[in-house]
Coordinates of C-alpha atoms and ligand atoms in Angstrom, one line a residue:
X1 CA 47.7 -25.7 23.1
X2 CA 47.1 -29.3 22.0
X3 CA 43.6 -30.5 21.1
X4 CA 41.9 -27.0 21.2
X5 CA 38.8 -27.1 19.0
X6 CA 37.3 -23.8 20.0
X7 CA 38.7 -20.4 21.1
X8 CA 36.3 -18.3 23.1
X9 CA 37.1 -14.6 23.8
X10 CA 35.9 -12.9 26.9
X11 CA 36.1 -9.1 27.1
X12 CA 36.9 -7.2 30.3
X13 CA 33.2 -6.3 30.9
X14 CA 32.0 -9.8 30.4
X15 CA 33.0 -11.4 33.7
X16 CA 29.8 -13.5 34.3
X17 CA 30.9 -16.8 35.8
X18 CA 27.3 -17.9 35.6
X19 CA 27.1 -17.7 31.8
X20 CA 26.2 -21.0 30.1
X21 CA 29.7 -21.1 28.6
X22 CA 31.0 -22.0 32.1
X23 CA 28.5 -24.5 33.2
X24 CA 31.0 -27.3 32.8
X25 CA 34.7 -27.4 31.8
X26 CA 35.5 -28.7 28.3
X27 CA 39.1 -29.4 27.5
X28 CA 38.6 -28.6 23.8
X29 CA 37.7 -25.1 24.6
X30 CA 40.3 -22.4 25.2
X31 CA 39.0 -19.3 27.0
X32 CA 41.0 -16.2 26.2
X33 CA 41.2 -12.9 28.1
X34 CA 43.6 -10.2 27.2
X35 CA 44.7 -6.9 28.7
X36 CA 45.5 -4.7 25.7
X37 CA 46.8 -1.2 25.0
X38 CA 44.1 -0.8 22.5
X39 CA 41.6 -0.7 25.4
X40 CA 43.8 1.4 27.8
X41 CA 44.5 4.0 25.2
X42 CA 41.2 4.9 23.3
X43 CA 40.9 7.7 26.0
X44 CA 43.0 8.4 29.0
X45 CA 41.6 6.5 32.0
X46 CA 41.6 6.8 35.7
X47 CA 44.3 4.6 37.2
X48 CA 41.7 2.9 39.5
X49 CA 39.5 2.1 36.5
X50 CA 42.3 0.4 34.6
X51 CA 43.5 -1.4 37.7
X52 CA 39.9 -2.5 38.7
X53 CA 39.2 -3.9 35.2
X54 CA 42.5 -5.8 35.1
X55 CA 42.3 -7.1 38.7
X56 CA 38.7 -8.3 38.1
X57 CA 39.7 -10.0 34.8
X58 CA 42.7 -11.7 36.5
X59 CA 40.5 -12.9 39.4
X60 CA 37.9 -14.2 36.9
X61 CA 40.6 -16.1 34.9
X62 CA 41.9 -17.7 38.1
X63 CA 38.4 -18.7 39.1
X64 CA 37.7 -20.3 35.8
X65 CA 41.0 -22.2 36.0
X66 CA 40.2 -23.4 39.5
X67 CA 36.9 -24.7 38.1
X68 CA 38.8 -26.7 35.5
X69 CA 38.5 -24.5 32.4
X70 CA 41.4 -24.0 30.0
X71 CA 42.3 -20.4 30.1
X72 CA 44.8 -18.3 28.2
X73 CA 45.4 -14.9 29.9
X74 CA 47.6 -12.2 28.3
X75 CA 48.8 -9.6 30.7
X76 CA 49.5 -6.0 29.6
X77 CA 53.2 -6.4 30.1
X78 CA 53.5 -9.8 28.6
X79 CA 56.3 -9.7 25.8
X80 CA 54.0 -12.0 23.7
X81 CA 51.2 -9.5 23.9
X82 CA 50.7 -7.6 20.5
X83 CA 48.3 -5.2 22.3
X84 CA 45.4 -5.5 19.8
X85 CA 42.6 -8.0 19.7
X86 CA 43.0 -8.7 16.0
X87 CA 46.8 -9.4 16.2
X88 CA 46.6 -11.4 19.4
X89 CA 43.6 -13.5 18.1
X90 CA 45.3 -14.2 14.8
X91 CA 48.3 -15.6 16.6
X92 CA 46.2 -17.6 19.1
X93 CA 44.0 -19.1 16.4
X94 CA 47.1 -20.1 14.3
X95 CA 49.0 -21.6 17.2
X96 CA 46.1 -23.4 18.7
X97 CA 44.8 -24.6 15.3
X98 CA 41.3 -24.1 16.6
X99 CA 38.5 -24.9 14.3
X100 CA 36.0 -22.4 15.7
X101 CA 36.0 -18.9 17.1
X102 CA 33.3 -17.7 19.5
X103 CA 32.8 -14.4 21.3
X104 CA 30.1 -12.8 23.4
X105 CA 28.1 -9.8 22.0
X106 CA 30.2 -6.7 22.8
X107 CA 28.2 -3.9 24.5
X108 CA 30.2 -1.2 22.7
X109 CA 29.6 -0.2 19.2
X110 CA 33.4 0.1 18.3
X111 CA 34.2 -3.4 19.5
X112 CA 31.0 -4.9 18.0
X113 CA 32.2 -3.6 14.5
X114 CA 35.7 -4.7 15.1
X115 CA 35.0 -8.3 16.4
X116 CA 32.5 -8.8 13.5
X117 CA 35.3 -7.9 11.1
X118 CA 37.8 -10.1 12.8
X119 CA 35.3 -13.0 12.8
X120 CA 34.7 -12.5 9.1
X121 CA 38.4 -12.6 8.2
X122 CA 39.0 -15.9 9.9
X123 CA 39.5 -19.1 8.0
X124 CA 37.3 -21.0 10.5
X125 CA 33.6 -20.5 11.4
X126 CA 32.8 -17.9 14.0
X127 CA 29.8 -17.3 16.2
X128 CA 28.6 -14.5 18.5
X129 CA 26.7 -15.5 21.6
X130 CA 24.4 -13.4 23.8
X131 CA 25.8 -12.2 27.1
X132 CA 22.4 -13.0 28.7
X133 CA 23.0 -10.0 30.9
X134 CA 20.3 -7.4 30.1
X135 CA 16.5 -7.5 30.5
X136 CA 16.2 -6.1 26.9
X137 CA 17.8 -6.9 23.6
X138 CA 19.9 -4.3 21.9
X139 CA 17.1 -3.2 19.5
X140 CA 14.1 -3.6 21.7
X141 CA 13.8 0.1 22.6
X142 CA 14.2 1.1 18.9
X143 CA 11.3 -1.3 18.1
X144 CA 9.1 0.1 21.0
X145 CA 9.9 3.7 19.9
X146 CA 9.2 3.0 16.1
X147 CA 6.6 5.4 14.7
X148 CA 6.5 7.5 17.9
X149 CA 7.8 11.1 17.9
X150 CA 9.4 10.7 21.3
X151 CA 9.8 7.6 23.5
X152 CA 10.7 8.7 27.0
X153 CA 12.1 6.7 29.8
X154 CA 8.9 6.8 31.8
X155 CA 7.0 5.0 29.0
X156 CA 9.7 2.5 28.7
X157 CA 10.0 1.9 32.4
X158 CA 6.2 1.2 32.8
X159 CA 6.4 -1.4 30.0
X160 CA 9.4 -3.0 31.8
X161 CA 7.6 -3.1 35.1
X162 CA 4.6 -4.8 33.5
X163 CA 6.7 -7.2 31.3
X164 CA 8.8 -8.4 34.2
X165 CA 6.2 -8.1 37.0
X166 CA 8.3 -5.9 39.1
X167 CA 6.6 -3.8 41.8
X168 CA 3.2 -4.8 40.3
X169 CA 0.0 -5.8 41.9
X170 CA -1.9 -7.5 39.1
X171 CA -2.0 -4.9 36.3
X172 CA -1.5 -1.9 38.6
X173 CA 1.7 -0.5 40.1
X174 CA 2.4 -1.4 43.7
X175 CA 1.3 1.3 46.1
X176 CA -0.8 2.9 43.4
X177 CA 1.8 5.0 41.7
X178 CA 4.3 4.2 38.9
X179 CA 6.8 6.7 40.1
X180 CA 7.8 8.2 43.5
X181 CA 10.2 10.7 41.9
X182 CA 8.7 13.6 43.9
X183 CA 9.7 11.8 47.1
X184 CA 13.2 11.2 45.8
X185 CA 14.5 14.7 45.9
X186 CA 15.3 15.3 49.6
X187 CA 18.2 17.4 50.7
X188 CA 20.2 15.6 53.4
X189 CA 18.6 16.3 56.8
X190 CA 22.0 16.3 58.7
X191 CA 20.6 13.7 61.1
X192 CA 20.1 10.3 59.4
X193 CA 23.3 8.4 60.1
X194 CA 25.3 8.0 56.8
X195 CA 26.6 4.4 56.8
X196 CA 30.4 4.0 56.3
X197 CA 31.1 2.8 52.7
X198 CA 32.1 -0.8 52.4
X199 CA 35.7 -0.6 50.9
X200 CA 37.6 -3.6 49.9
X201 CA 41.3 -4.1 50.6
X202 CA 42.4 -5.5 47.2
X203 CA 46.2 -5.2 47.0
X204 CA 47.0 -4.7 43.4
X205 CA 50.7 -3.9 43.3
X206 CA 51.3 -6.5 40.5
X207 CA 48.6 -4.9 38.4
X208 CA 49.9 -1.4 39.0
X209 CA 53.4 -2.4 38.1
X210 CA 52.3 -4.0 34.9
X211 CA 50.3 -0.9 33.9
X212 CA 53.4 1.2 34.6
X213 CA 55.7 -1.2 32.7
X214 CA 53.3 -1.1 29.7
X215 CA 53.6 2.7 29.4
X216 CA 49.8 3.2 29.4
X217 CA 49.1 6.7 30.4
X218 CA 46.5 7.2 33.2
X219 CA 45.3 9.9 35.6
X220 CA 43.7 10.1 39.0
X221 CA 44.9 8.8 42.3
X222 CA 45.0 5.5 44.3
X223 CA 45.8 4.9 48.0
X224 CA 49.1 3.1 47.8
X225 CA 48.3 -0.3 46.2
X226 CA 44.9 -0.6 47.7
X227 CA 41.9 -0.9 45.4
X228 CA 38.6 -0.3 47.2
X229 CA 36.4 -1.6 44.4
X230 CA 35.0 -5.2 44.2
X231 CA 37.0 -7.4 41.8
X232 CA 35.1 -10.6 42.2
X233 CA 31.5 -11.9 42.3
X234 CA 32.0 -12.7 46.0
X235 CA 33.0 -9.1 46.8
X236 CA 30.2 -7.8 44.5
X237 CA 27.6 -9.8 46.5
X238 CA 28.9 -8.4 49.8
X239 CA 28.5 -4.9 48.4
X240 CA 25.0 -5.7 47.3
X241 CA 24.1 -7.1 50.7
X242 CA 25.7 -4.1 52.4
X243 CA 23.5 -1.9 50.2
X244 CA 20.2 -3.6 50.8
X245 CA 20.8 -3.7 54.6
X246 CA 22.3 -0.3 55.2
X247 CA 21.5 2.1 52.4
X248 CA 18.3 1.0 50.8
X249 CA 16.1 2.3 53.6
X250 CA 17.1 5.9 52.7
X251 CA 18.2 5.4 49.1
X252 CA 15.2 7.1 47.5
X253 CA 14.8 10.0 49.9
X254 CA 18.5 11.1 49.5
X255 CA 19.0 10.0 45.9
X256 CA 19.7 13.5 44.7
X257 CA 21.3 14.9 47.9
X258 CA 24.9 16.1 48.0
X259 CA 27.0 16.5 51.1
X260 CA 30.6 18.0 51.1
X261 CA 33.1 15.2 51.8
X262 CA 30.5 12.4 51.9
X263 CA 31.3 10.8 48.6
X264 CA 28.8 7.9 48.4
X265 CA 26.0 8.7 50.9
X266 CA 23.2 6.1 50.4
X267 CA 24.2 5.1 46.9
X268 CA 24.9 1.4 46.1
X269 CA 28.2 1.8 44.2
X270 CA 27.1 -1.3 42.3
X271 CA 27.7 0.1 38.8
X272 CA 31.2 -1.4 38.4
X273 CA 29.9 -4.9 39.4
X274 CA 26.9 -4.6 37.1
X275 CA 28.8 -3.2 34.2
X276 CA 31.4 -5.9 34.3
X277 CA 28.6 -8.4 34.7
X278 CA 29.9 -9.8 38.0
X279 CA 26.3 -9.1 39.0
X280 CA 23.1 -9.5 37.0
X281 CA 20.6 -6.6 37.1
X282 CA 17.8 -9.1 38.0
X283 CA 19.6 -10.4 41.1
X284 CA 20.2 -6.8 42.2
X285 CA 16.6 -5.9 41.8
X286 CA 15.4 -9.1 43.4
X287 CA 17.7 -8.5 46.4
X288 CA 16.2 -5.0 46.9
X289 CA 12.6 -6.3 46.5
X290 CA 13.3 -9.1 48.9
X291 CA 14.6 -6.7 51.6
X292 CA 11.7 -4.4 51.0
X293 CA 9.1 -7.3 51.3
X294 CA 10.7 -8.5 54.6
X295 CA 10.9 -5.0 56.1
X296 CA 7.9 -3.1 54.7
X297 CA 7.4 -1.4 58.1
X298 CA 10.9 0.2 57.9
X299 CA 11.4 0.7 54.2
X300 CA 9.0 2.8 52.3
X301 CA 8.0 2.0 48.7
X302 CA 9.6 5.2 47.5
X303 CA 13.0 3.9 48.5
X304 CA 12.8 0.7 46.6
X305 CA 10.9 2.1 43.6
X306 CA 13.6 4.8 43.3
X307 CA 16.2 2.1 43.1
X308 CA 14.3 -0.2 40.7
X309 CA 13.7 2.9 38.4
X310 CA 17.5 3.3 38.0
X311 CA 18.3 -0.3 37.2
X312 CA 15.2 -1.6 35.4
X313 CA 14.4 1.8 33.9
X314 CA 17.4 4.1 33.3
X315 CA 20.0 1.5 32.8
X316 CA 18.1 -0.5 30.2
X317 CA 16.7 2.6 28.6
X318 CA 20.1 4.2 28.1
X319 CA 21.4 0.9 26.5
X320 CA 18.5 1.0 24.0
X321 CA 19.2 4.7 23.2
X322 CA 22.8 3.9 22.7
X323 CA 22.1 1.2 20.1
X324 CA 19.4 3.3 18.5
X325 CA 21.5 6.4 18.1
X326 CA 25.0 5.1 17.4
X327 CA 27.2 6.0 15.6
X328 CA 25.4 9.4 15.1
X329 CA 25.2 9.9 18.9
X330 CA 29.0 10.2 19.1
X331 CA 28.9 13.2 16.8
X332 CA 25.8 15.1 18.1
X333 CA 26.3 18.7 19.2
X334 CA 22.9 20.4 19.2
X335 CA 24.2 23.7 20.7
X336 CA 27.4 23.8 18.6
X337 CA 29.6 24.0 21.7
X338 CA 33.3 24.3 21.1
X339 CA 35.0 25.4 24.4
X340 CA 37.8 23.5 26.0
X341 CA 37.2 21.5 29.1
X342 CA 38.8 23.6 31.9
X343 CA 42.0 22.2 33.5
X344 CA 40.4 21.7 37.0
X345 CA 38.5 18.7 35.6
X346 CA 41.9 17.0 35.6
X347 CA 43.2 18.5 38.9
X348 CA 40.2 19.5 41.1
X349 CA 41.9 22.9 41.7
X350 CA 39.1 25.4 41.6
X351 CA 37.4 27.9 43.9
X352 CA 34.0 26.6 43.2
X353 CA 33.3 24.4 46.2
X354 CA 30.8 22.2 44.5
X355 CA 33.1 21.5 41.6
X356 CA 36.1 21.0 43.8
X357 CA 34.3 18.3 45.8
X358 CA 32.7 16.5 42.9
X359 CA 35.9 16.5 40.9
X360 CA 38.2 15.9 43.9
X361 CA 36.3 12.7 44.9
X362 CA 36.3 11.6 41.2
X363 CA 40.1 11.8 41.1
X364 CA 40.4 10.2 44.6
X365 CA 37.8 7.5 44.1
X366 CA 36.9 7.2 40.4
X367 CA 33.3 7.8 41.6
X368 CA 30.8 10.5 41.9
X369 CA 27.1 9.9 42.2
X370 CA 24.5 10.7 39.7
X371 CA 23.6 14.3 40.7
X372 CA 27.2 15.3 41.1
X373 CA 27.8 14.0 37.5
X374 CA 24.6 15.6 36.1
X375 CA 24.0 18.8 38.1
X376 CA 27.5 19.8 39.1
X377 CA 30.2 18.8 36.6
X378 CA 27.8 18.2 33.6
X379 CA 25.8 21.3 34.3
X380 CA 28.9 23.4 34.5
X381 CA 30.3 22.0 31.2
X382 CA 27.0 22.7 29.5
X383 CA 26.6 26.2 30.8
X384 CA 30.2 27.0 29.9
X385 CA 29.7 25.7 26.3
X386 CA 32.3 22.9 26.4
X387 CA 32.7 20.8 23.3
X388 CA 30.7 17.5 24.0
X389 CA 33.6 15.5 22.6
X390 CA 35.8 16.8 25.4
X391 CA 33.1 16.2 28.0
X392 CA 32.6 12.7 26.7
X393 CA 36.3 11.9 26.9
X394 CA 36.5 13.0 30.5
X395 CA 33.4 11.0 31.7
X396 CA 34.6 7.9 29.8
X397 CA 38.0 8.1 31.4
X398 CA 37.3 9.2 35.0
X399 CA 34.7 6.8 36.4
X400 CA 35.1 3.3 37.6
X401 CA 31.8 2.3 35.8
X402 CA 32.5 4.1 32.6
X403 CA 31.7 1.9 29.6
X404 CA 30.6 3.6 26.5
X405 CA 27.1 2.2 26.1
X406 CA 26.0 3.8 29.4
X407 CA 28.5 6.7 29.6
X408 CA 27.7 8.2 26.2
X409 CA 23.9 8.5 26.3
X410 CA 24.2 9.8 29.9
X411 CA 26.9 12.4 29.0
X412 CA 26.1 13.4 25.5
X413 CA 22.4 13.1 25.5
X414 CA 21.2 13.5 29.1
X415 CA 23.7 15.9 30.5
X416 CA 24.9 17.9 27.5
X417 CA 21.6 17.8 25.6
X418 CA 23.7 17.3 22.4
X419 CA 20.9 15.1 21.0
X420 CA 18.5 18.1 21.1
X421 CA 16.0 16.4 23.3
X422 CA 15.7 12.7 22.4
X423 CA 16.4 11.5 26.0
X424 CA 15.4 14.5 28.1
X425 CA 12.6 17.0 27.4
X426 CA 14.8 19.9 28.6
X427 CA 18.5 20.5 29.2
X428 CA 19.6 19.8 32.8
X429 CA 20.9 23.2 33.7
X430 CA 20.6 25.1 36.9
X431 CA 22.0 28.1 38.7
X432 CA 23.4 28.0 42.2
X433 CA 19.8 27.9 43.5
X434 CA 19.4 24.1 42.8
X435 CA 22.9 23.2 44.0
X436 CA 22.3 25.2 47.2
X437 CA 19.0 23.5 47.8
X438 CA 20.4 20.0 47.4
X439 CA 23.8 20.4 49.1
X440 CA 25.8 22.2 51.7
X441 CA 28.4 23.4 49.3
X442 CA 27.6 27.0 48.8
X443 CA 28.0 28.0 52.5
X444 CA 31.8 27.4 52.3
X445 CA 32.3 28.7 48.8
X446 CA 34.3 31.7 47.7
X447 CA 31.6 32.7 45.3
X448 CA 28.3 34.3 46.2
X449 CA 25.4 32.0 45.5
X450 CA 22.9 35.0 45.4
X451 CA 24.8 37.1 42.9
X452 CA 24.8 36.8 39.1
X453 CA 26.7 39.9 37.9
X454 CA 29.2 41.1 40.6
X455 CA 32.9 40.2 40.9
X456 CA 32.1 37.3 43.3
X457 CA 29.0 36.2 41.6
X458 CA 28.6 32.4 41.4
X459 CA 29.7 31.3 37.9
X460 CA 26.8 29.0 37.7
X461 CA 24.4 32.0 38.0
X462 CA 26.1 34.2 35.4
X463 CA 26.6 31.3 32.9
X464 CA 23.0 30.1 33.5
X465 CA 21.5 33.3 32.1
X466 CA 24.2 33.6 29.5
X467 CA 23.1 30.1 28.3
X468 CA 19.5 31.2 27.8
X469 CA 20.5 34.4 26.1
X470 CA 22.8 32.7 23.6
X471 CA 20.5 29.8 22.9
X472 CA 17.2 31.7 23.0
X473 CA 16.2 30.5 19.5
X474 CA 16.7 26.9 20.4
X475 CA 15.0 27.0 23.8
X476 CA 12.3 29.7 23.7
X477 CA 9.6 27.2 22.3
X478 CA 10.6 24.4 24.7
X479 CA 7.4 23.9 26.8
X480 CA 9.4 22.9 29.9
X481 CA 12.1 25.5 29.9
X482 CA 11.0 28.3 27.5
X483 CA 9.7 30.3 30.5
X484 CA 13.3 30.9 31.5
X485 CA 14.0 32.6 28.2
X486 CA 11.0 34.8 28.9
X487 CA 12.3 35.6 32.4
X488 CA 15.5 36.6 30.9
X489 CA 13.7 38.7 28.3
X490 CA 11.9 40.6 31.1
X491 CA 15.1 41.4 33.1
X492 CA 16.1 45.0 33.2
X493 CA 18.6 45.8 30.3
X494 CA 21.3 47.1 32.7
X495 CA 21.1 43.9 34.7
X496 CA 21.3 41.8 31.6
X497 CA 24.3 43.7 30.4
X498 CA 26.1 43.3 33.6
X499 CA 25.3 39.6 33.8
X500 CA 26.5 39.0 30.2
X501 CA 29.7 40.9 30.8
X502 CA 30.4 38.8 33.9
X503 CA 29.7 35.6 31.9
X504 CA 31.9 36.8 29.0
X505 CA 34.7 37.5 31.6
X506 CA 34.3 34.0 33.1
X507 CA 34.3 32.3 29.7
X508 CA 37.5 34.2 28.7
X509 CA 39.2 32.7 31.8
X510 CA 37.4 29.4 32.5
X511 CA 40.6 27.9 33.8
X512 CA 40.9 30.6 36.5
X513 CA 37.7 30.0 38.4
Ligands
FAD601 C1 27.2 12.6 32.8 C2 26.9 11.3 33.4 C3 27.7 10.2 33.0 C4 27.4 8.9 33.5 N1 28.3 7.9 33.1 C5 28.0 6.6 33.6 C6 28.8 5.5 33.2 O1 29.8 5.7 32.5 N2 28.5 4.3 33.7 C7 27.4 4.1 34.5 O2 27.2 2.9 34.9 N3 26.6 5.1 34.8 C8 26.8 6.4 34.4 N4 26.0 7.4 34.7 C9 24.8 7.1 35.5 C10 24.9 7.2 37.0 O3 25.4 8.4 37.4 C11 25.7 6.0 37.6 O4 25.2 4.8 37.1 C12 25.7 6.0 39.1 O5 26.1 7.2 39.6 C13 26.6 4.8 39.6 O6 26.7 4.8 41.0 P1 25.9 3.8 41.9 O7 26.2 2.4 41.5 O8 26.2 4.2 43.3 O9 24.4 4.2 41.5 P2 23.1 4.2 42.4 O10 22.7 5.6 42.6 O11 23.2 3.3 43.6 O12 22.0 3.6 41.4 C14 21.9 2.1 41.2 C15 22.2 1.7 39.8 O13 21.3 2.2 38.9 C16 21.9 2.4 37.6 N5 21.7 3.7 37.2 C17 21.5 4.8 37.9 N6 21.3 5.9 37.1 C18 21.6 5.5 35.9 C19 21.6 6.2 34.6 N7 21.4 7.4 34.5 N8 21.9 5.4 33.5 C20 22.2 4.1 33.6 N9 22.2 3.4 34.8 C21 21.9 4.1 35.9 C22 23.4 2.0 37.8 O14 23.6 0.8 37.3 C23 23.6 2.1 39.3 O15 24.6 1.2 39.8 C24 26.3 8.7 34.3 C25 25.5 9.8 34.6 C26 25.7 11.1 34.1 C27 24.8 12.2 34.5
SF4_602 S1 28.2 29.3 45.2 FE1 28.2 28.6 43.1 S2 30.2 27.7 42.7 FE2 30.0 28.0 44.9 S3 29.3 26.0 45.7 FE3 27.5 27.2 45.3 S4 26.9 26.7 43.2 FE4 29.0 26.0 43.5

């Protein structure tokens, strides 16, 4: 490690080869990447998630070396690896005799605090640089929300559209409307051909062996040694191009649709590439807009606006919420829920057809799309009164794209309403009626979608009314959902009693559903 002046640390979700650090090689700079048990062990992760992060980090390190950068890469099973950032960095700083330490702003609160501490403890100067990845700074949303009782996504999104001139015609929104959400709620029509998902053939036996040798515990499945997720910028760009060509034309219409066995439908599956920074959100939005501009006759504005809203709106908004509410967000539990997460979240073995499909594909692919996460698995956990800590741990472990800054506000705030309504004006709960409208699950289910109190009554129905009965004090004044409390109040006493008895039975044996 002769002549190293500066050590630069890259985290596993900072794989942006276009960052200014990598404009030209500098022999006095040592770029360090490390696979550490500290990161595999803070929750139990899906095997594909760990493998994808490591495979992408390895590919990134190789690419930097090819471009002439000096790279030190610590693999998870390397005997020299001390398995924690602090210990590894102390050793590298000592052995290299570097005179500076630099790192990129971590997106996770935990690592932000830790790296700040490490930097302060070094005998040499240290500096944190921006990742230059997001449209907004960490604290921008908090500033915009200052003094306001509530600052919802829609207000933030409109500001973003204006500030970045996205889908704007002068000062007005393209097409005359800010939001085409009403046109984004179609159930699948059964006719529009669903394009085959683009799957990569990344052989990762070396990564899998290293994970195994390290003793890191994982869950979920992988097909042999084949990783289907993109592990490089080149593959990420192919996925982006596949999306704009084949899926964008129907993305908005079927954004909320669910079809049994069709795991990705018209979704982009770009979240892993975005969250590891192999792709920049601006290039993703620009690619969608370019396609729309060149094919306006075939692609309606509601398709492209639906996509822009997710990336420019929700993604940036959730990041702002994370930094505004952490660390309190991690402890919020508005409803005081305490139940255990049922076992089938880890096995997929349940008679509820919707849950079996959403969980099964999560275990097979480390992926479920937004409505499966929100209105099936998240909805069920909320209705069943599961402790948000347990729900959070599952979502943070299971998905390929799960990094805490985006997972936690989505899970804890949006899906479990543990924030009591900062992000969403009402809890996202539904009975079988919504799931049946948006999917084909109920037809093949053992439970009866139309019943709420009998032996075969759909658990979502019984637990839905039980939820309103037990949280009536917290919900009756909610302008958007209080009417459901009043509907419950008006139900005949005998029907109420039967429904609550059925719900109590279900809650006693949640694992048996
Ligand atoms: C309970 C729950 C947990 C979630 N956990 C995560 C997570 O850990 N990581 C994650 O990236 N997303 C998370 N989401 C948001 C969303 O479900 C995923 O971003 C999306 O399903 C990823 O698949 P896709 O790339 O095919 O998305 P698409 O449907 O193709 O959407 C395009 C892009 O928009 C962005 N996006 C869409 N919805 C959201 C949202 N609500 N918040 C932030 N970005 C959004 C994503 O970057 C996504 O890649 C969660 C949602 C819920 C309800
Ligand atoms: S009947 Fe209930 S449990 Fe079965 S698929 Fe429909 S919503 Fe899910």
